[in-house]
Coordinates of C-alpha atoms in Angstrom, one line a residue:
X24 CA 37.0 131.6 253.1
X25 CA 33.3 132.4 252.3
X26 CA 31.2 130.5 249.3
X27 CA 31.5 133.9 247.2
X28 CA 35.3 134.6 248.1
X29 CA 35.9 130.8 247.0
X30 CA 34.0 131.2 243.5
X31 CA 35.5 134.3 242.8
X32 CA 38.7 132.8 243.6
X33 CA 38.0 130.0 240.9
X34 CA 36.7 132.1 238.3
X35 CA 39.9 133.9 238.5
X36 CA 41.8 130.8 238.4
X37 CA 39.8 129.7 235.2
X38 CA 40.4 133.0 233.5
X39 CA 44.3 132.8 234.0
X40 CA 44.3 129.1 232.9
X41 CA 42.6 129.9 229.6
X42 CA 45.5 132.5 228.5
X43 CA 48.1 130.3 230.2
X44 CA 50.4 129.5 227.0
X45 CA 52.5 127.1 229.0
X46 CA 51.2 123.4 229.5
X47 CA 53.3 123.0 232.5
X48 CA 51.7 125.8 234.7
X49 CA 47.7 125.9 233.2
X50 CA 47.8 121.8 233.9
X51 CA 49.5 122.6 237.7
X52 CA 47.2 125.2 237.2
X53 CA 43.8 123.4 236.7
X54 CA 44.7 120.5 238.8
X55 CA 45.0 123.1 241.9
X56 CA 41.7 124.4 240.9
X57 CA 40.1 120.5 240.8
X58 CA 41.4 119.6 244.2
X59 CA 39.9 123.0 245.7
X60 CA 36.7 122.3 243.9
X61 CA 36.5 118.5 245.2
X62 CA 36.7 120.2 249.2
X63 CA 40.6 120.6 249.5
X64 CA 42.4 123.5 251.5
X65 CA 42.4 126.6 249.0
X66 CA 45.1 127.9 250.9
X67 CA 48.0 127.7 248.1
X68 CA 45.2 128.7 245.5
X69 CA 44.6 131.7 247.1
X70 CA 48.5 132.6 247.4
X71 CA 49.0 132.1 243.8
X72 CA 46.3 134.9 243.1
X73 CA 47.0 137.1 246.3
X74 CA 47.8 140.2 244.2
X75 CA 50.7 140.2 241.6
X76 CA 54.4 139.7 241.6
X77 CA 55.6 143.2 242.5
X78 CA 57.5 144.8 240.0
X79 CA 60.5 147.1 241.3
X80 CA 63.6 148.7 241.4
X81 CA 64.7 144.6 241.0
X82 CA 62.3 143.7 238.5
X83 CA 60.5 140.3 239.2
X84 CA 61.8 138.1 241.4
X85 CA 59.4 135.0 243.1
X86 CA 59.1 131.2 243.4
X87 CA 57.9 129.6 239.9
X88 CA 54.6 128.2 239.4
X89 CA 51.2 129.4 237.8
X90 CA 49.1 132.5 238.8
X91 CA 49.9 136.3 239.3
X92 CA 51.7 135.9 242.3
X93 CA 54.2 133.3 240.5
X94 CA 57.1 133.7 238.0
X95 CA 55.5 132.1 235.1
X96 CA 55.2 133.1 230.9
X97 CA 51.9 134.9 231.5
X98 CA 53.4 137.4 234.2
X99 CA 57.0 137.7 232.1
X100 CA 54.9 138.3 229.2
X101 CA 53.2 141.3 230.6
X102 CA 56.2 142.5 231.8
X103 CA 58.0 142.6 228.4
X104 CA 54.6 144.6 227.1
X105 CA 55.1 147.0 229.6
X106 CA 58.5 147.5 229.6
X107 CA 58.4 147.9 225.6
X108 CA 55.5 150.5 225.8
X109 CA 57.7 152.4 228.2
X110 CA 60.8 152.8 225.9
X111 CA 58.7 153.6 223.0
X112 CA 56.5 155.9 225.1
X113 CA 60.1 157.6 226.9
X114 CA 61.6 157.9 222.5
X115 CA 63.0 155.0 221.5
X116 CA 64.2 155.0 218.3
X117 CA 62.8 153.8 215.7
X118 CA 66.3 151.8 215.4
X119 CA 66.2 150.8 219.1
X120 CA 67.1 147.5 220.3
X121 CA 67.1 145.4 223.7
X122 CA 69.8 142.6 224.7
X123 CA 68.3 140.4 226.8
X124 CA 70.2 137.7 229.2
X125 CA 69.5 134.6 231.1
X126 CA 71.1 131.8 233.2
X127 CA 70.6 128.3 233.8
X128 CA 67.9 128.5 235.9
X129 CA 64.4 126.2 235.3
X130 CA 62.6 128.5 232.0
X131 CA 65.5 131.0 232.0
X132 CA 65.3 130.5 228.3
X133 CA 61.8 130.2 227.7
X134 CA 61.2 133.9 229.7
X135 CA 64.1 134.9 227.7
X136 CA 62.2 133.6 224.3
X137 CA 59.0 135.2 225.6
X138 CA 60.5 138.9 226.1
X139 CA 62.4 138.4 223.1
X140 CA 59.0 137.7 220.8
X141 CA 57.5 140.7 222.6
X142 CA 59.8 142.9 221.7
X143 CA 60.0 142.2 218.2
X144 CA 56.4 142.3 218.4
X145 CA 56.3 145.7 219.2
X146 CA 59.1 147.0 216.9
X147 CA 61.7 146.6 219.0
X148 CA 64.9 144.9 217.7
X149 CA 65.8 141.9 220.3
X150 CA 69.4 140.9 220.7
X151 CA 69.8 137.4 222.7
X152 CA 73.1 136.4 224.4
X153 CA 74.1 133.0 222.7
X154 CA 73.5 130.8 225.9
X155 CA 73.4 130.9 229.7
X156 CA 75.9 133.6 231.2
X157 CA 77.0 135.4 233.7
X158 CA 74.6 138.8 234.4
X159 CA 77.5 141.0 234.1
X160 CA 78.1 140.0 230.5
X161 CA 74.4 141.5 229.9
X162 CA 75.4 144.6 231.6
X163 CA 78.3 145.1 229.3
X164 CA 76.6 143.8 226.2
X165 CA 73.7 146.8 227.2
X166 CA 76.5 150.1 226.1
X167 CA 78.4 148.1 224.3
X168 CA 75.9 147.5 221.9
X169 CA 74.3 150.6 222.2
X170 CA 70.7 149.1 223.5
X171 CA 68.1 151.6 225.1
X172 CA 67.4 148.4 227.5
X173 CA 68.4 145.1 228.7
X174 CA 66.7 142.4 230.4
X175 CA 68.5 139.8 232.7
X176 CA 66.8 136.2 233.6
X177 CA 68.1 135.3 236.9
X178 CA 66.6 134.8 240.3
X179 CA 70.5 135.5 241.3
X180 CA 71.3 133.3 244.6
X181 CA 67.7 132.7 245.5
X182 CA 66.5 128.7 245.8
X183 CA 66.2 126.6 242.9
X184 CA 62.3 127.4 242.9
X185 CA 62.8 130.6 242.2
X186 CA 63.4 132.8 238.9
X187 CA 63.5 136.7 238.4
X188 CA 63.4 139.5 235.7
X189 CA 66.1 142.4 236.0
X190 CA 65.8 145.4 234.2
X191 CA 68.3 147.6 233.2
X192 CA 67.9 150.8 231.2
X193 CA 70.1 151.9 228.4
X194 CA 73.1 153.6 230.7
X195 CA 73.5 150.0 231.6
X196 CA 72.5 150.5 235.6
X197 CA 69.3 148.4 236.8
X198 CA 66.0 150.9 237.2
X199 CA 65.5 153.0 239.7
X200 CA 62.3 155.5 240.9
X201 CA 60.9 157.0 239.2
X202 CA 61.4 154.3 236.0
X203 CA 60.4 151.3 238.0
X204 CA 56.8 152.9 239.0
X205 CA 56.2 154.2 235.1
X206 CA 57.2 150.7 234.0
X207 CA 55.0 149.1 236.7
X208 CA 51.6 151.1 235.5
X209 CA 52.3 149.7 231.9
X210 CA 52.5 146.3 232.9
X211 CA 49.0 146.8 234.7
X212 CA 47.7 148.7 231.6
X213 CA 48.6 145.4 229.5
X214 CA 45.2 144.1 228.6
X215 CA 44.2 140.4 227.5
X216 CA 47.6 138.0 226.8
X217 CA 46.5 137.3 223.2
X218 CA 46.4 141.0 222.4
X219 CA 50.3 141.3 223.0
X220 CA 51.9 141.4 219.5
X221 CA 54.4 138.2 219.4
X222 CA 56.9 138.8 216.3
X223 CA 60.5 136.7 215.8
X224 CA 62.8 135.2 218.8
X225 CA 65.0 138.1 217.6
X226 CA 68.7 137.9 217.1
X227 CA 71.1 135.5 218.7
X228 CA 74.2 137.1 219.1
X229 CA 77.6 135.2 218.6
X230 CA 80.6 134.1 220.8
X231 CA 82.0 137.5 220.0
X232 CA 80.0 139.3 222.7
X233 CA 81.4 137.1 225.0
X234 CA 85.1 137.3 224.1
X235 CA 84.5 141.0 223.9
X236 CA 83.7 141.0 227.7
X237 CA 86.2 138.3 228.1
X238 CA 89.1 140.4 226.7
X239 CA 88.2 143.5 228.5
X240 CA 88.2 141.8 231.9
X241 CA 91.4 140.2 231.3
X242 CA 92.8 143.7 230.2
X243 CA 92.3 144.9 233.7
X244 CA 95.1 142.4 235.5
X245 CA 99.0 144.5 234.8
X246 CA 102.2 142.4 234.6
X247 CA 103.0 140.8 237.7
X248 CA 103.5 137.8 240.1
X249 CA 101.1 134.7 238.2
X250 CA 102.5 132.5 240.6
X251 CA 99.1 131.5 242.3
X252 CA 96.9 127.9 243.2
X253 CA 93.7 128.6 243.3
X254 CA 90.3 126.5 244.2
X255 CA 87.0 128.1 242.6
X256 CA 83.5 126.9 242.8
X257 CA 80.6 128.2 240.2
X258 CA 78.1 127.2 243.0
X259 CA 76.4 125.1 240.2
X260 CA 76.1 128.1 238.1
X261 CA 77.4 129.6 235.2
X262 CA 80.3 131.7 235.9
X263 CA 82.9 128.8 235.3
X264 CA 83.6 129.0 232.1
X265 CA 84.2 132.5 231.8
X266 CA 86.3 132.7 235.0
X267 CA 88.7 130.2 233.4
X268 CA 89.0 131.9 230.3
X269 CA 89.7 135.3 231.9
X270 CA 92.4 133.7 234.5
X271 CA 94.0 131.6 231.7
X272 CA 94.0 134.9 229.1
X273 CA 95.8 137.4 232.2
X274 CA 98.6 134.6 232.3
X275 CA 96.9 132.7 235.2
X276 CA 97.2 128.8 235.9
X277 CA 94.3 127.2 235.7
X278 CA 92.1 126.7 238.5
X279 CA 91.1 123.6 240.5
X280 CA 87.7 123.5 240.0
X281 CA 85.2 121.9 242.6
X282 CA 84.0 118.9 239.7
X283 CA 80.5 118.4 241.9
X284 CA 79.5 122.4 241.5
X285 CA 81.6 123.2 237.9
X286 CA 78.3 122.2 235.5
X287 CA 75.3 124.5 235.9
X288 CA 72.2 123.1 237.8
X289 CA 69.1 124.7 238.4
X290 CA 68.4 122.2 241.4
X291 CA 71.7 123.0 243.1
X292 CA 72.3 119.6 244.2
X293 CA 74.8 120.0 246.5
X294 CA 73.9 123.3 248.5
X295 CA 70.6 123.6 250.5
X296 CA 70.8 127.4 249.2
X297 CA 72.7 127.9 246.6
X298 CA 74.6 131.5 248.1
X299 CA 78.3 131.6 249.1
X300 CA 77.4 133.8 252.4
X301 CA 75.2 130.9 253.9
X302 CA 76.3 128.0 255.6
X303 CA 77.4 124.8 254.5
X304 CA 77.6 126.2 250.7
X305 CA 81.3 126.4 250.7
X306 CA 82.3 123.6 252.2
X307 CA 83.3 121.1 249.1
X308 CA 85.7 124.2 248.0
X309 CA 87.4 124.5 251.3
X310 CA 87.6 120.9 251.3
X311 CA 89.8 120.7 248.1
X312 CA 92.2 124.0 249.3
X313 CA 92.6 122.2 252.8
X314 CA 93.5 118.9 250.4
X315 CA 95.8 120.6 248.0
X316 CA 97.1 123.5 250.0
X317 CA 95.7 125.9 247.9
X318 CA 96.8 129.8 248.4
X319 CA 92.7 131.0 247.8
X320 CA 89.8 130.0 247.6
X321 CA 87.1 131.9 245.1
X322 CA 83.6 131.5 244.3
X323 CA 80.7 133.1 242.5
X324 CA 77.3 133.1 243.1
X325 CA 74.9 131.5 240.4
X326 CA 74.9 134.3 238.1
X327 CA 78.3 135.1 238.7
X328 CA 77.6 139.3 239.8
X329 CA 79.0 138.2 243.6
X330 CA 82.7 137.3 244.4
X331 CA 83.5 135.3 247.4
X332 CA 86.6 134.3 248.8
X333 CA 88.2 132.2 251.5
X334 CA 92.1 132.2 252.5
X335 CA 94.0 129.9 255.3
X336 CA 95.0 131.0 258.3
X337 CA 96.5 129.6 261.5
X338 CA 93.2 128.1 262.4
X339 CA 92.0 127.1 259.0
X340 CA 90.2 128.6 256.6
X341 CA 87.9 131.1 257.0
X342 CA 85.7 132.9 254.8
X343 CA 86.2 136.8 254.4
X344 CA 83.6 138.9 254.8
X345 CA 82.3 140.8 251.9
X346 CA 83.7 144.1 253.9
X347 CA 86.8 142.6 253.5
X348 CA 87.2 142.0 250.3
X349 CA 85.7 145.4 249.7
X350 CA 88.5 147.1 251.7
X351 CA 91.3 144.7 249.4
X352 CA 89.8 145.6 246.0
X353 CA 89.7 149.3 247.4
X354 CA 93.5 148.9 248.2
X355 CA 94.1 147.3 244.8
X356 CA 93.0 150.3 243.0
X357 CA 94.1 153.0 245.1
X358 CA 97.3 152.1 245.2
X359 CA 97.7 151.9 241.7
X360 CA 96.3 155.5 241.3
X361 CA 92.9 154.7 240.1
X362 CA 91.5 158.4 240.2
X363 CA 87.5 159.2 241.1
X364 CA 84.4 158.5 243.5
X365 CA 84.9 155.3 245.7
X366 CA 81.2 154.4 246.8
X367 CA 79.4 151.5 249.1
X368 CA 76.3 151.6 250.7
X369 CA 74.9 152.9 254.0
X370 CA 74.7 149.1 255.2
X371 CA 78.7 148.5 254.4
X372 CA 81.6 149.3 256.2
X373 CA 82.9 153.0 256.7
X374 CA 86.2 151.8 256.3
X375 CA 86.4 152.5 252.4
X376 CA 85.5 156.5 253.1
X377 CA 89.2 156.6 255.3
X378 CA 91.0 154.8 252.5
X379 CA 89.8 157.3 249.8
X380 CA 90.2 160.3 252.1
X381 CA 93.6 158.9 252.6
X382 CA 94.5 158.9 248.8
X383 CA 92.9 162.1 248.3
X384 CA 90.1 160.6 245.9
X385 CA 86.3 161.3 246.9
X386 CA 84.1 159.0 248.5
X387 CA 79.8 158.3 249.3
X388 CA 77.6 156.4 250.6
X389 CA 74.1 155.5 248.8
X390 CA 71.4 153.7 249.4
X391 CA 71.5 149.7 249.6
X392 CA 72.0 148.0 246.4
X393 CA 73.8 148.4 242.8
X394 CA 70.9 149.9 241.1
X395 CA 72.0 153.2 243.3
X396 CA 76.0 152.6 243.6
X397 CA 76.3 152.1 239.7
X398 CA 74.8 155.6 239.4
X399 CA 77.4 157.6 241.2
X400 CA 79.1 160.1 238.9
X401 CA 82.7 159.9 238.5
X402 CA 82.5 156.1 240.0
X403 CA 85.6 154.6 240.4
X404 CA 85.1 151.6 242.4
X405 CA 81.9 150.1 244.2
X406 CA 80.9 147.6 246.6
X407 CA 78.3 146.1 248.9
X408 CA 78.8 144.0 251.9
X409 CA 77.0 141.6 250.4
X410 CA 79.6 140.3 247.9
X411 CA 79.0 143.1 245.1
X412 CA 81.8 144.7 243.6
X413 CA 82.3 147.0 240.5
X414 CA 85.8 147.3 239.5
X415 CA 85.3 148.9 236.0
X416 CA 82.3 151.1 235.6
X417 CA 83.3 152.0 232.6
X418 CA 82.6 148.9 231.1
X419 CA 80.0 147.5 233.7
X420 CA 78.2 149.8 235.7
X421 CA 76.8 147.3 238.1
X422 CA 78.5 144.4 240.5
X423 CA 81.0 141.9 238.7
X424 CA 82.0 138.8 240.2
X425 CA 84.4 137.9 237.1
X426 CA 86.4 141.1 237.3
X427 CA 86.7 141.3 240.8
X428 CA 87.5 137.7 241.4
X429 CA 90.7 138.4 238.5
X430 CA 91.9 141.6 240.7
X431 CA 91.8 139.8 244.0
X432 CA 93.5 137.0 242.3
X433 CA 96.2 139.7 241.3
X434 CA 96.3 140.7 244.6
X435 CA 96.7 137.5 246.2
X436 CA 99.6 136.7 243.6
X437 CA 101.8 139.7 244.2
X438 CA 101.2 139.4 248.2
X439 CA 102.5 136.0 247.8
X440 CA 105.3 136.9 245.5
X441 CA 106.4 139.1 248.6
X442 CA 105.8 136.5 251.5
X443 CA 102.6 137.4 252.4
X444 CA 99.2 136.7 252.5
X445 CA 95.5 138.6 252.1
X446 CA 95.3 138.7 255.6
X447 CA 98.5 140.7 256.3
X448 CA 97.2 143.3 254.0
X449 CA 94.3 143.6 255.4
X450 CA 96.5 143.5 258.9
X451 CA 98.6 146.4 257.1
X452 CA 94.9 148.4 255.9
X453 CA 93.6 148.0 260.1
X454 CA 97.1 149.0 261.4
X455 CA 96.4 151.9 259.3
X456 CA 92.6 153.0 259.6
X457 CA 91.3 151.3 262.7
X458 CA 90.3 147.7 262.5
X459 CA 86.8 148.1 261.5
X460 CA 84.8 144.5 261.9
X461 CA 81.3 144.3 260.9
X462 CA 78.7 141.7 261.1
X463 CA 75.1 141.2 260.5
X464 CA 72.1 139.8 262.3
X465 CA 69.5 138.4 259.6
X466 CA 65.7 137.6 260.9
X467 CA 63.7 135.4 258.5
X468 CA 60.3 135.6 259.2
X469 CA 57.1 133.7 257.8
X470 CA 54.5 137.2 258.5
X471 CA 56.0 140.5 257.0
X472 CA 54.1 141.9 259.9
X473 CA 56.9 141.0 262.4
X474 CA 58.8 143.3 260.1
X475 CA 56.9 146.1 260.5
X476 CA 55.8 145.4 264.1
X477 CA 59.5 145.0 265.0
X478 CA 59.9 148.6 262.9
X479 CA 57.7 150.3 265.2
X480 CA 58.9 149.2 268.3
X481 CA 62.4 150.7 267.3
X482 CA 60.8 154.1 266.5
X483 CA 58.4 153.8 269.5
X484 CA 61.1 153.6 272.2
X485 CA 64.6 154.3 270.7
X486 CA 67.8 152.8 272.7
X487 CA 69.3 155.6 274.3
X488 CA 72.7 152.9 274.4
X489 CA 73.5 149.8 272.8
X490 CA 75.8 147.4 273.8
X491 CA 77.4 149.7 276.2
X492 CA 78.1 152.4 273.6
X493 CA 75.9 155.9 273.9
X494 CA 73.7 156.4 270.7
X495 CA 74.8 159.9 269.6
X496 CA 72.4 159.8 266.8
X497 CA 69.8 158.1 265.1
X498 CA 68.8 158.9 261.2
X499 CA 65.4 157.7 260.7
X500 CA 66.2 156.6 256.9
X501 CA 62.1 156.9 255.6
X502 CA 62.6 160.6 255.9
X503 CA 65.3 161.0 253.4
X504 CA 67.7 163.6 253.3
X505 CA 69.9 166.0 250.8
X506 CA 72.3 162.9 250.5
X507 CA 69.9 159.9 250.2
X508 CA 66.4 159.2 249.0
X509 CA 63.8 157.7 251.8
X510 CA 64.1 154.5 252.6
X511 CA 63.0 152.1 255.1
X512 CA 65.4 151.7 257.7
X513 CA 67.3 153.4 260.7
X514 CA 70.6 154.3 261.4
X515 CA 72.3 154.2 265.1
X516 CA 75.0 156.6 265.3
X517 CA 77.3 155.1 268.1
X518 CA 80.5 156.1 270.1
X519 CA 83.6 155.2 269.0
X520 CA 82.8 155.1 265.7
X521 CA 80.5 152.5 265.9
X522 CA 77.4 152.1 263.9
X523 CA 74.1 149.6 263.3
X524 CA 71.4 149.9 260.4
X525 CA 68.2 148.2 260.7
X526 CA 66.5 147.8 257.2
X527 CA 63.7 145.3 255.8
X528 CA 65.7 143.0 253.4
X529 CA 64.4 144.4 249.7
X530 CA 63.9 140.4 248.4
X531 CA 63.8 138.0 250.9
X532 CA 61.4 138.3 254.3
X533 CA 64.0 139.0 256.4
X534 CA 64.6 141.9 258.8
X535 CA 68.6 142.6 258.7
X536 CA 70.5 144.5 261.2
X537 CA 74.2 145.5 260.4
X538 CA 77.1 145.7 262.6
X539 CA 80.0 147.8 262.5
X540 CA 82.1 148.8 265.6
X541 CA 85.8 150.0 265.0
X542 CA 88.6 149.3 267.5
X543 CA 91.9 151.1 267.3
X544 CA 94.8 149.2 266.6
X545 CA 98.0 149.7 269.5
X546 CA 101.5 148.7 268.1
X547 CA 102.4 147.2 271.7
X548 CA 99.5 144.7 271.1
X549 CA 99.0 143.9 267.6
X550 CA 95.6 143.4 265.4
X551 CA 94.7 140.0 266.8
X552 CA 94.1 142.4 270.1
X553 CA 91.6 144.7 268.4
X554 CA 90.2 142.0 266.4
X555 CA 89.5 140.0 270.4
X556 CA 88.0 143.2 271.5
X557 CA 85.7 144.0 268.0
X558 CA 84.1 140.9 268.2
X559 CA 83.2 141.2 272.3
X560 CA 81.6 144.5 271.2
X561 CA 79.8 142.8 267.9
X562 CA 78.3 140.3 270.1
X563 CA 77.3 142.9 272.3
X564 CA 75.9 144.9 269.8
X565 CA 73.7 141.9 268.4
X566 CA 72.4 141.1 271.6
X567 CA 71.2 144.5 272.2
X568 CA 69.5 145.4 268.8
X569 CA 67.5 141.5 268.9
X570 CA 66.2 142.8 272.5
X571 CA 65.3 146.5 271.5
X572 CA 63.8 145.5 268.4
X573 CA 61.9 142.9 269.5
X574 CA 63.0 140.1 267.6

């Protein structure tokens, strides 16, 4: 770094640290500036004020600390200016109000505080939830209400460092383009901190809220089998106690909980990453149902919008793949006649577009992500691999891992009532539609430039096969088309059904690549033959995309 590029870097660091209202960050802040100025490396200096946190179509999201390129009071500040000149500049009403929602996370409450003041600063009425919850209780306070906005504090199933700002507009669905852009060019047009208007902490709603959720959730289980033990694990977040109220209010036993996870933790103690799809996180739950003998185990993530589940098998237990669960919820409702648009996204399984074509109900595929399946008109159900699933979008219009964990809780009980287990139903569902296995091959990297790079070589020279299966078409996603907006990403049209997606991950540095190939199921042989032969071709499949892409 030259002389110049060095004291411009420190004058910037000396401007942020004078409107930095937080001790915590301006002292990190200034003592950063002090070691670069003694000689040190300005190499994590110059990170911090390496352009701004992005704000998108998922808000904020980044590790905590001070500077622009940080999650800290001075960037969540500007983005409560900005998004409070955008509702009154888009007609907000002079009545208007915003609920705003955190979890437990390190300064959940103190961003939540922050947006809160800002609002009421600008004449905006600011309704708190009374305490740390789960996100889908924001999404449901949003209509219920009858807020033009909401605001969410949660960095989700990121690490412990981390914290995030999620914006959802008055329909209750998370912001999408053109809305995240327009909010984005307030935020920059927010001049000097101590010009913001800062009025009240706003109101704190009551208990009510909650039980209001609570009782709706809860409403969705019908009288059946309640016959059911089940292991659950908040991942040290704060799902727990409103998944026990809901099971214990639809006639449920109470759950074992795993005691080491059940209090929430912004450190996640006990996990090196605190997100029931990566290794390792699972294992003190599937320790206690291998104990006790349980019949299922669930799990939330940290802000409890993601269901996971785990159930025994001949070999142990295993943990099913958000696909799966997908397909089971899917079941659950049609079957029971649940009328209107069943929707995942491009990067899930095709599976759910046979089971609604089989029940005569419509079905489509959007873009990755909640912010685009909540949208769908006439939704009826909605998932994403990734362990989102909305089971009432008439009350939340975005993923719900409360009300989805209650259903395949339902589920589980009346398959047990009968003899039987998840796994024969989803046996029953690939006997059916073709066993349809998916998988998916995640590249972190530490340059975004291997992202890119390995982009281009895809487009550059496109596999004419992969893993011995002929490409019959290739959708380059950036273009768009009458059915989805452009996105980066492609899309390998395979025989036999099969299909990959390459995409950029939207918030971590990771390239993914998802895996579907589907196997036809012969009554002479059974599913465990198709399910032998699905995952030769998946591990076909991977090796061929890491070699044509690069990576």
């Amino acid at each position: 770094m030259s002389r110049p590029e060095l004291a411009d870097l420190l004058d910037r660091a000396h401007a942020w640290a004078a409107e930095d209202p937080d001790d915590q960050t301006r002292a990190e802040l200034e003592a950063a500036v002090a070691a670069v100025a003694d000689g040190g490396d300005p190499g994590d200096l110059a990170d911090r004020f390496d352009g701004t946190l992005e704000f998108g179509t998922a808000g904020l999201r980044g590790a905590l600390g001070a500077g622009p390129n940080r999650m800290n009071r001075v960037v969540v500040t500007r983005a409560a200016a900005g998004l409070a000149a955008y509702l009154k500049d888009n007609g907000a009403p002079r009545e208007a109000a915003v609920v705003i929602g955190y979890d437990a996370r390190h300064n959940s409450a103190v961003f939540a505080r922050d947006t809160a003041e800002v609002m009421t600063g600008a004449g905006i009425k600011a309704w708190v939830l009374p305490r740390p919850l789960p996100t889908p209780i924001l999404a449901f306070a949003i209509r219920e209400l009858g807020c033009v906005a909401g605001v969410m504090v949660t960095a989700s199933h990121n690490p412990p460092e981390d914290n995030g700002y999620k914006v959802y507009l008055g329909d209750g669905s998370q912001i999408v383009p053109p809305a995240d852009a327009q909010i984005a060019a307030r935020i920059a047009a927010v001049g000097p901190l101590g010009g913001v208007p800062r009025g009240s902490g706003g109101t704190v709603l009551g208990e009510d809220i909650v039980d209001r959720y609570l009782d709706t959730v809860a409403d969705l289980a019908v009288d059946g089998p309640r016959d059911l033990d089940v292991i659950y694990t908040p991942l040290h977040g704060v799902g727990g106690t409103s998944v026990v109220q809901v099971l214990e209010t639809a006639g449920f036993g109470p759950p074992r909980v795993v005691s080491e996870q059940e209090v929430p933790d912004p450190d996640f103690p006990t996990v090196s990453f605190p997100n029931p799809e990566e290794p390792g996180a699972m294992d003190l739950a599937l320790g206690l149902a291998e104990k006790y003998g349980a019949d299922l185990v669930v799990a939330n993530d940290p802000d409890a919008d993601r269901c996971a589940a785990a159930v025994p098998g001949p070999h142990g237990w295993r943990m099913l793949r958000g696909d799966e669960v997908g397909a089971l919820l899917a079941h659950q409702l049609l079957t029971a006649g649940k009328q209107g648009t069943y929707a995942t996204s491009i990067v899930s399984s095709s599976l759910l577009g046979k089971m609604a074509a089989a029940h005569g109900q419509p079905y489509v595929e959007t873009l990755t992500g909640f912010k685009w399946i909540g949208r769908v008109e006439g939704l009826a159900f909605g998932y994403e691999e990734a362990l989102g699933y909305c089971v009432d979008p008439e009350h939340v219009k975005d993923k719900d891992g409360v009300s989805a964990l209650l259903l395949l809780c339902e589920l589980a009980a009346n398959a047990k009532a009968a003899g039987r287990g998840l796994t024969d139903l989803l046996d029953d569902i690939a006997a059916e539609h073709g066993l349809h296995a998916t998988d998916q091959l995640s590249v972190r990297v530490t340059d975004l430039a291997e992202i890119a790079a390995a982009m281009e070589r895809l487009r550059r020279t496109p596999p004419a096969e992969l893993g011995g299966l002929v490409v019959e078409g290739i959708d380059d996603l950036a273009a768009g088309s009458a059915d989805l907006p452009p996105t980066e990403g492609l899309r390998y049209r395979l025989a036999d059904g099969a299909r990959v997606i390459v995409r950029p991950s939207g918030t971590e540095p990771k390239l993914k690549c998802y895996l579907e190939v589907v196997v036809q199921v012969r009554p002479e042989d059974g599913v465990d033959a198709a399910r032998i032969a699905a995952a030769g071709r998946l591990d076909a499949l991977r090796n061929a995309i890491k070699a044509a892409a690069g990576i």
